[in-house]
Amino acid sequence: MLERYDEWMRLALAESALAQASEDVPVGAVVIAPDGQVIGRGHNEREARGDPTGHAELVALRMAAGVLGEWRLEGCTLVVTLEPCTMCAGALVQARVARLVFAAVDDKAGAVGSLWDVVRDRRLNHRAEVVSGVLADEAGEQLRAFFRTHRGVR
């Protein structure tokens, strides 16, 4: 299954490139159904849509729910290029996503082990399996390059 994680992360990285084209932070996500089919795709759209909830994860989760015709995404895997924030981590818990696969760690806002661990909090009614670090160097470099050119951060 590990080789599929790389394949799915490459799809998420392609989504993140679409975000960057619209001046959004390059984060991309895909939702994989239990049978291995992609049922949701998304990239950051906060700047493009002026929407504070326009995170890649939420866009992909909404699409997947639309494809399945329900909000419960049981058995599905969310693959994302950056560790989810608290909003997105909460959304995947609420959607009953079975597994989260992410690339780069987010030391400033990560809610899957960096600052908090919402996804695996035993006080919640659902916990997802977490796989981290998949193609982290590629995702991290994409983010660093964006911030170097857009915000002058080195």
Short mmCIF file of C-alpha atoms in Angstrom, two decimals:
data_model
loop_
_atom_site.label_atom_id
_atom_site.label_comp_id
_atom_site.label_asym_id
_atom_site.label_seq_id
_atom_site.Cartn_x
_atom_site.Cartn_y
_atom_site.Cartn_z
CA MET A 1 0.00 0.00 0.00
CA LEU A 2 2.95 2.35 0.61
CA GLU A 3 3.59 2.68 -3.12
CA ARG A 4 0.00 3.87 -3.54
CA TYR A 5 0.63 6.61 -0.96
CA ASP A 6 3.36 8.04 -3.21
CA GLU A 7 1.06 7.84 -6.24
CA TRP A 8 -1.79 9.56 -4.41
CA MET A 9 0.53 12.20 -2.96
CA ARG A 10 1.71 13.05 -6.47
CA LEU A 11 -1.94 13.76 -7.36
CA ALA A 12 -2.18 16.03 -4.32
CA LEU A 13 1.05 17.79 -5.35
CA ALA A 14 -0.46 18.41 -8.79
CA GLU A 15 -3.48 19.97 -7.08
CA SER A 16 -1.22 22.18 -4.98
CA ALA A 17 0.35 23.57 -8.16
CA LEU A 18 -3.13 24.77 -9.18
CA ALA A 19 -3.40 26.72 -5.93
CA GLN A 20 -0.09 28.42 -6.53
CA ALA A 21 -1.23 29.53 -9.99
CA SER A 22 -4.01 31.55 -8.32
CA GLU A 23 -1.70 33.08 -5.67
CA ASP A 24 -2.93 30.72 -2.95
CA VAL A 25 -0.54 28.82 -0.68
CA PRO A 26 0.25 25.61 -2.59
CA VAL A 27 -1.60 22.93 -0.67
CA GLY A 28 -3.41 20.14 -2.47
CA ALA A 29 -5.57 17.23 -1.38
CA VAL A 30 -7.29 14.18 -2.77
CA VAL A 31 -9.83 11.81 -1.22
CA ILE A 32 -9.48 8.14 -2.06
CA ALA A 33 -12.46 5.77 -1.81
CA PRO A 34 -11.99 2.35 -0.22
CA ASP A 35 -11.69 0.83 -3.71
CA GLY A 36 -8.73 3.12 -4.53
CA GLN A 37 -10.59 5.54 -6.79
CA VAL A 38 -10.12 9.31 -6.47
CA ILE A 39 -13.49 10.76 -5.45
CA GLY A 40 -12.41 14.22 -4.34
CA ARG A 41 -9.78 16.77 -5.32
CA GLY A 42 -9.00 20.18 -4.01
CA HIS A 43 -6.43 22.88 -3.60
CA ASN A 44 -6.33 26.04 -1.51
CA GLU A 45 -8.86 28.60 -2.77
CA ARG A 46 -8.87 31.17 0.02
CA GLU A 47 -7.42 33.96 -2.11
CA ALA A 48 -9.15 32.93 -5.33
CA ARG A 49 -12.61 32.79 -3.73
CA GLY A 50 -12.18 35.11 -0.75
CA ASP A 51 -13.29 32.19 1.43
CA PRO A 52 -11.64 31.55 4.81
CA THR A 53 -12.76 27.90 4.62
CA GLY A 54 -11.24 27.42 1.16
CA HIS A 55 -8.60 24.97 2.37
CA ALA A 56 -7.61 22.11 0.07
CA GLU A 57 -8.85 19.47 2.51
CA LEU A 58 -12.32 20.98 2.81
CA VAL A 59 -12.67 21.41 -0.95
CA ALA A 60 -11.71 17.74 -1.48
CA LEU A 61 -13.96 16.49 1.34
CA ARG A 62 -16.95 18.41 -0.06
CA MET A 63 -16.38 16.94 -3.51
CA ALA A 64 -16.06 13.41 -2.11
CA ALA A 65 -19.27 13.81 -0.08
CA GLY A 66 -21.01 14.97 -3.25
CA VAL A 67 -19.79 11.94 -5.19
CA LEU A 68 -20.89 9.54 -2.45
CA GLY A 69 -24.11 11.42 -1.75
CA GLU A 70 -23.50 11.57 1.98
CA TRP A 71 -21.26 13.26 4.52
CA ARG A 72 -19.86 10.06 6.03
CA LEU A 73 -16.63 9.21 4.26
CA GLU A 74 -16.08 5.95 6.12
CA GLY A 75 -13.25 3.87 4.71
CA CYS A 76 -11.87 6.81 2.72
CA THR A 77 -8.33 8.20 2.81
CA LEU A 78 -7.53 11.92 2.75
CA VAL A 79 -4.14 12.65 1.17
CA VAL A 80 -2.80 16.19 1.63
CA THR A 81 0.51 17.93 1.00
CA LEU A 82 0.61 19.75 4.36
CA GLU A 83 -0.35 18.71 7.88
CA PRO A 84 -3.96 19.83 8.41
CA CYS A 85 -4.88 22.79 10.61
CA THR A 86 -7.45 22.49 13.41
CA MET A 87 -10.36 23.32 11.09
CA CYS A 88 -9.40 20.67 8.56
CA ALA A 89 -8.45 18.09 11.18
CA GLY A 90 -11.85 18.60 12.80
CA ALA A 91 -13.60 18.26 9.45
CA LEU A 92 -11.95 14.94 8.66
CA VAL A 93 -12.89 13.62 12.11
CA GLN A 94 -16.49 14.75 11.56
CA ALA A 95 -16.51 13.11 8.10
CA ARG A 96 -15.32 9.83 9.63
CA VAL A 97 -12.32 9.60 7.29
CA ALA A 98 -10.49 6.35 8.02
CA ARG A 99 -6.95 7.43 7.15
CA LEU A 100 -5.01 10.66 6.76
CA VAL A 101 -1.82 10.70 4.70
CA PHE A 102 0.15 13.94 4.71
CA ALA A 103 3.50 15.14 3.44
CA ALA A 104 5.03 18.16 5.17
CA VAL A 105 4.72 19.02 8.85
CA ASP A 106 3.25 22.42 9.72
CA ASP A 107 5.05 23.65 12.84
CA LYS A 108 2.99 26.86 12.92
CA ALA A 109 -0.57 25.52 12.56
CA GLY A 110 -0.47 21.72 12.37
CA ALA A 111 -3.19 19.85 14.26
CA VAL A 112 -2.00 16.28 13.64
CA GLY A 113 0.92 16.18 16.02
CA SER A 114 2.75 19.50 15.64
CA LEU A 115 0.73 21.86 17.85
CA TRP A 116 -2.27 19.65 18.61
CA ASP A 117 -3.37 16.15 17.70
CA VAL A 118 -7.05 16.54 16.91
CA VAL A 119 -7.21 13.54 14.59
CA ARG A 120 -6.11 11.06 17.25
CA ASP A 121 -7.66 12.71 20.32
CA ARG A 122 -9.25 9.90 22.36
CA ARG A 123 -11.93 12.27 23.66
CA LEU A 124 -13.50 12.47 20.20
CA ASN A 125 -15.93 9.97 18.73
CA HIS A 126 -13.70 9.05 15.77
CA ARG A 127 -9.97 8.72 15.24
CA ALA A 128 -8.20 8.29 11.92
CA GLU A 129 -5.06 6.35 11.17
CA VAL A 130 -2.24 8.77 10.33
CA VAL A 131 0.62 8.29 7.87
CA SER A 132 3.00 11.26 7.73
CA GLY A 133 6.07 12.27 5.76
CA VAL A 134 5.02 10.89 2.35
CA LEU A 135 6.98 12.92 -0.24
CA ALA A 136 7.59 15.51 2.48
CA ASP A 137 10.70 16.94 0.80
CA GLU A 138 8.85 17.66 -2.44
CA ALA A 139 5.88 19.23 -0.67
CA GLY A 140 8.12 21.23 1.65
CA GLU A 141 10.17 22.59 -1.22
CA GLN A 142 7.03 23.63 -3.08
CA LEU A 143 5.89 25.59 -0.01
CA ARG A 144 9.31 27.15 0.63
CA ALA A 145 9.58 28.26 -3.01
CA PHE A 146 6.14 29.86 -2.81
CA PHE A 147 6.97 31.82 0.33
CA ARG A 148 10.35 32.92 -1.06
CA THR A 149 8.69 34.49 -4.10
CA HIS A 150 5.42 35.70 -2.59
CA ARG A 151 6.34 36.89 0.86
CA GLY A 152 10.08 37.35 0.78
CA VAL A 153 10.61 34.57 3.32
CA ARG A 154 13.82 32.59 3.00
#
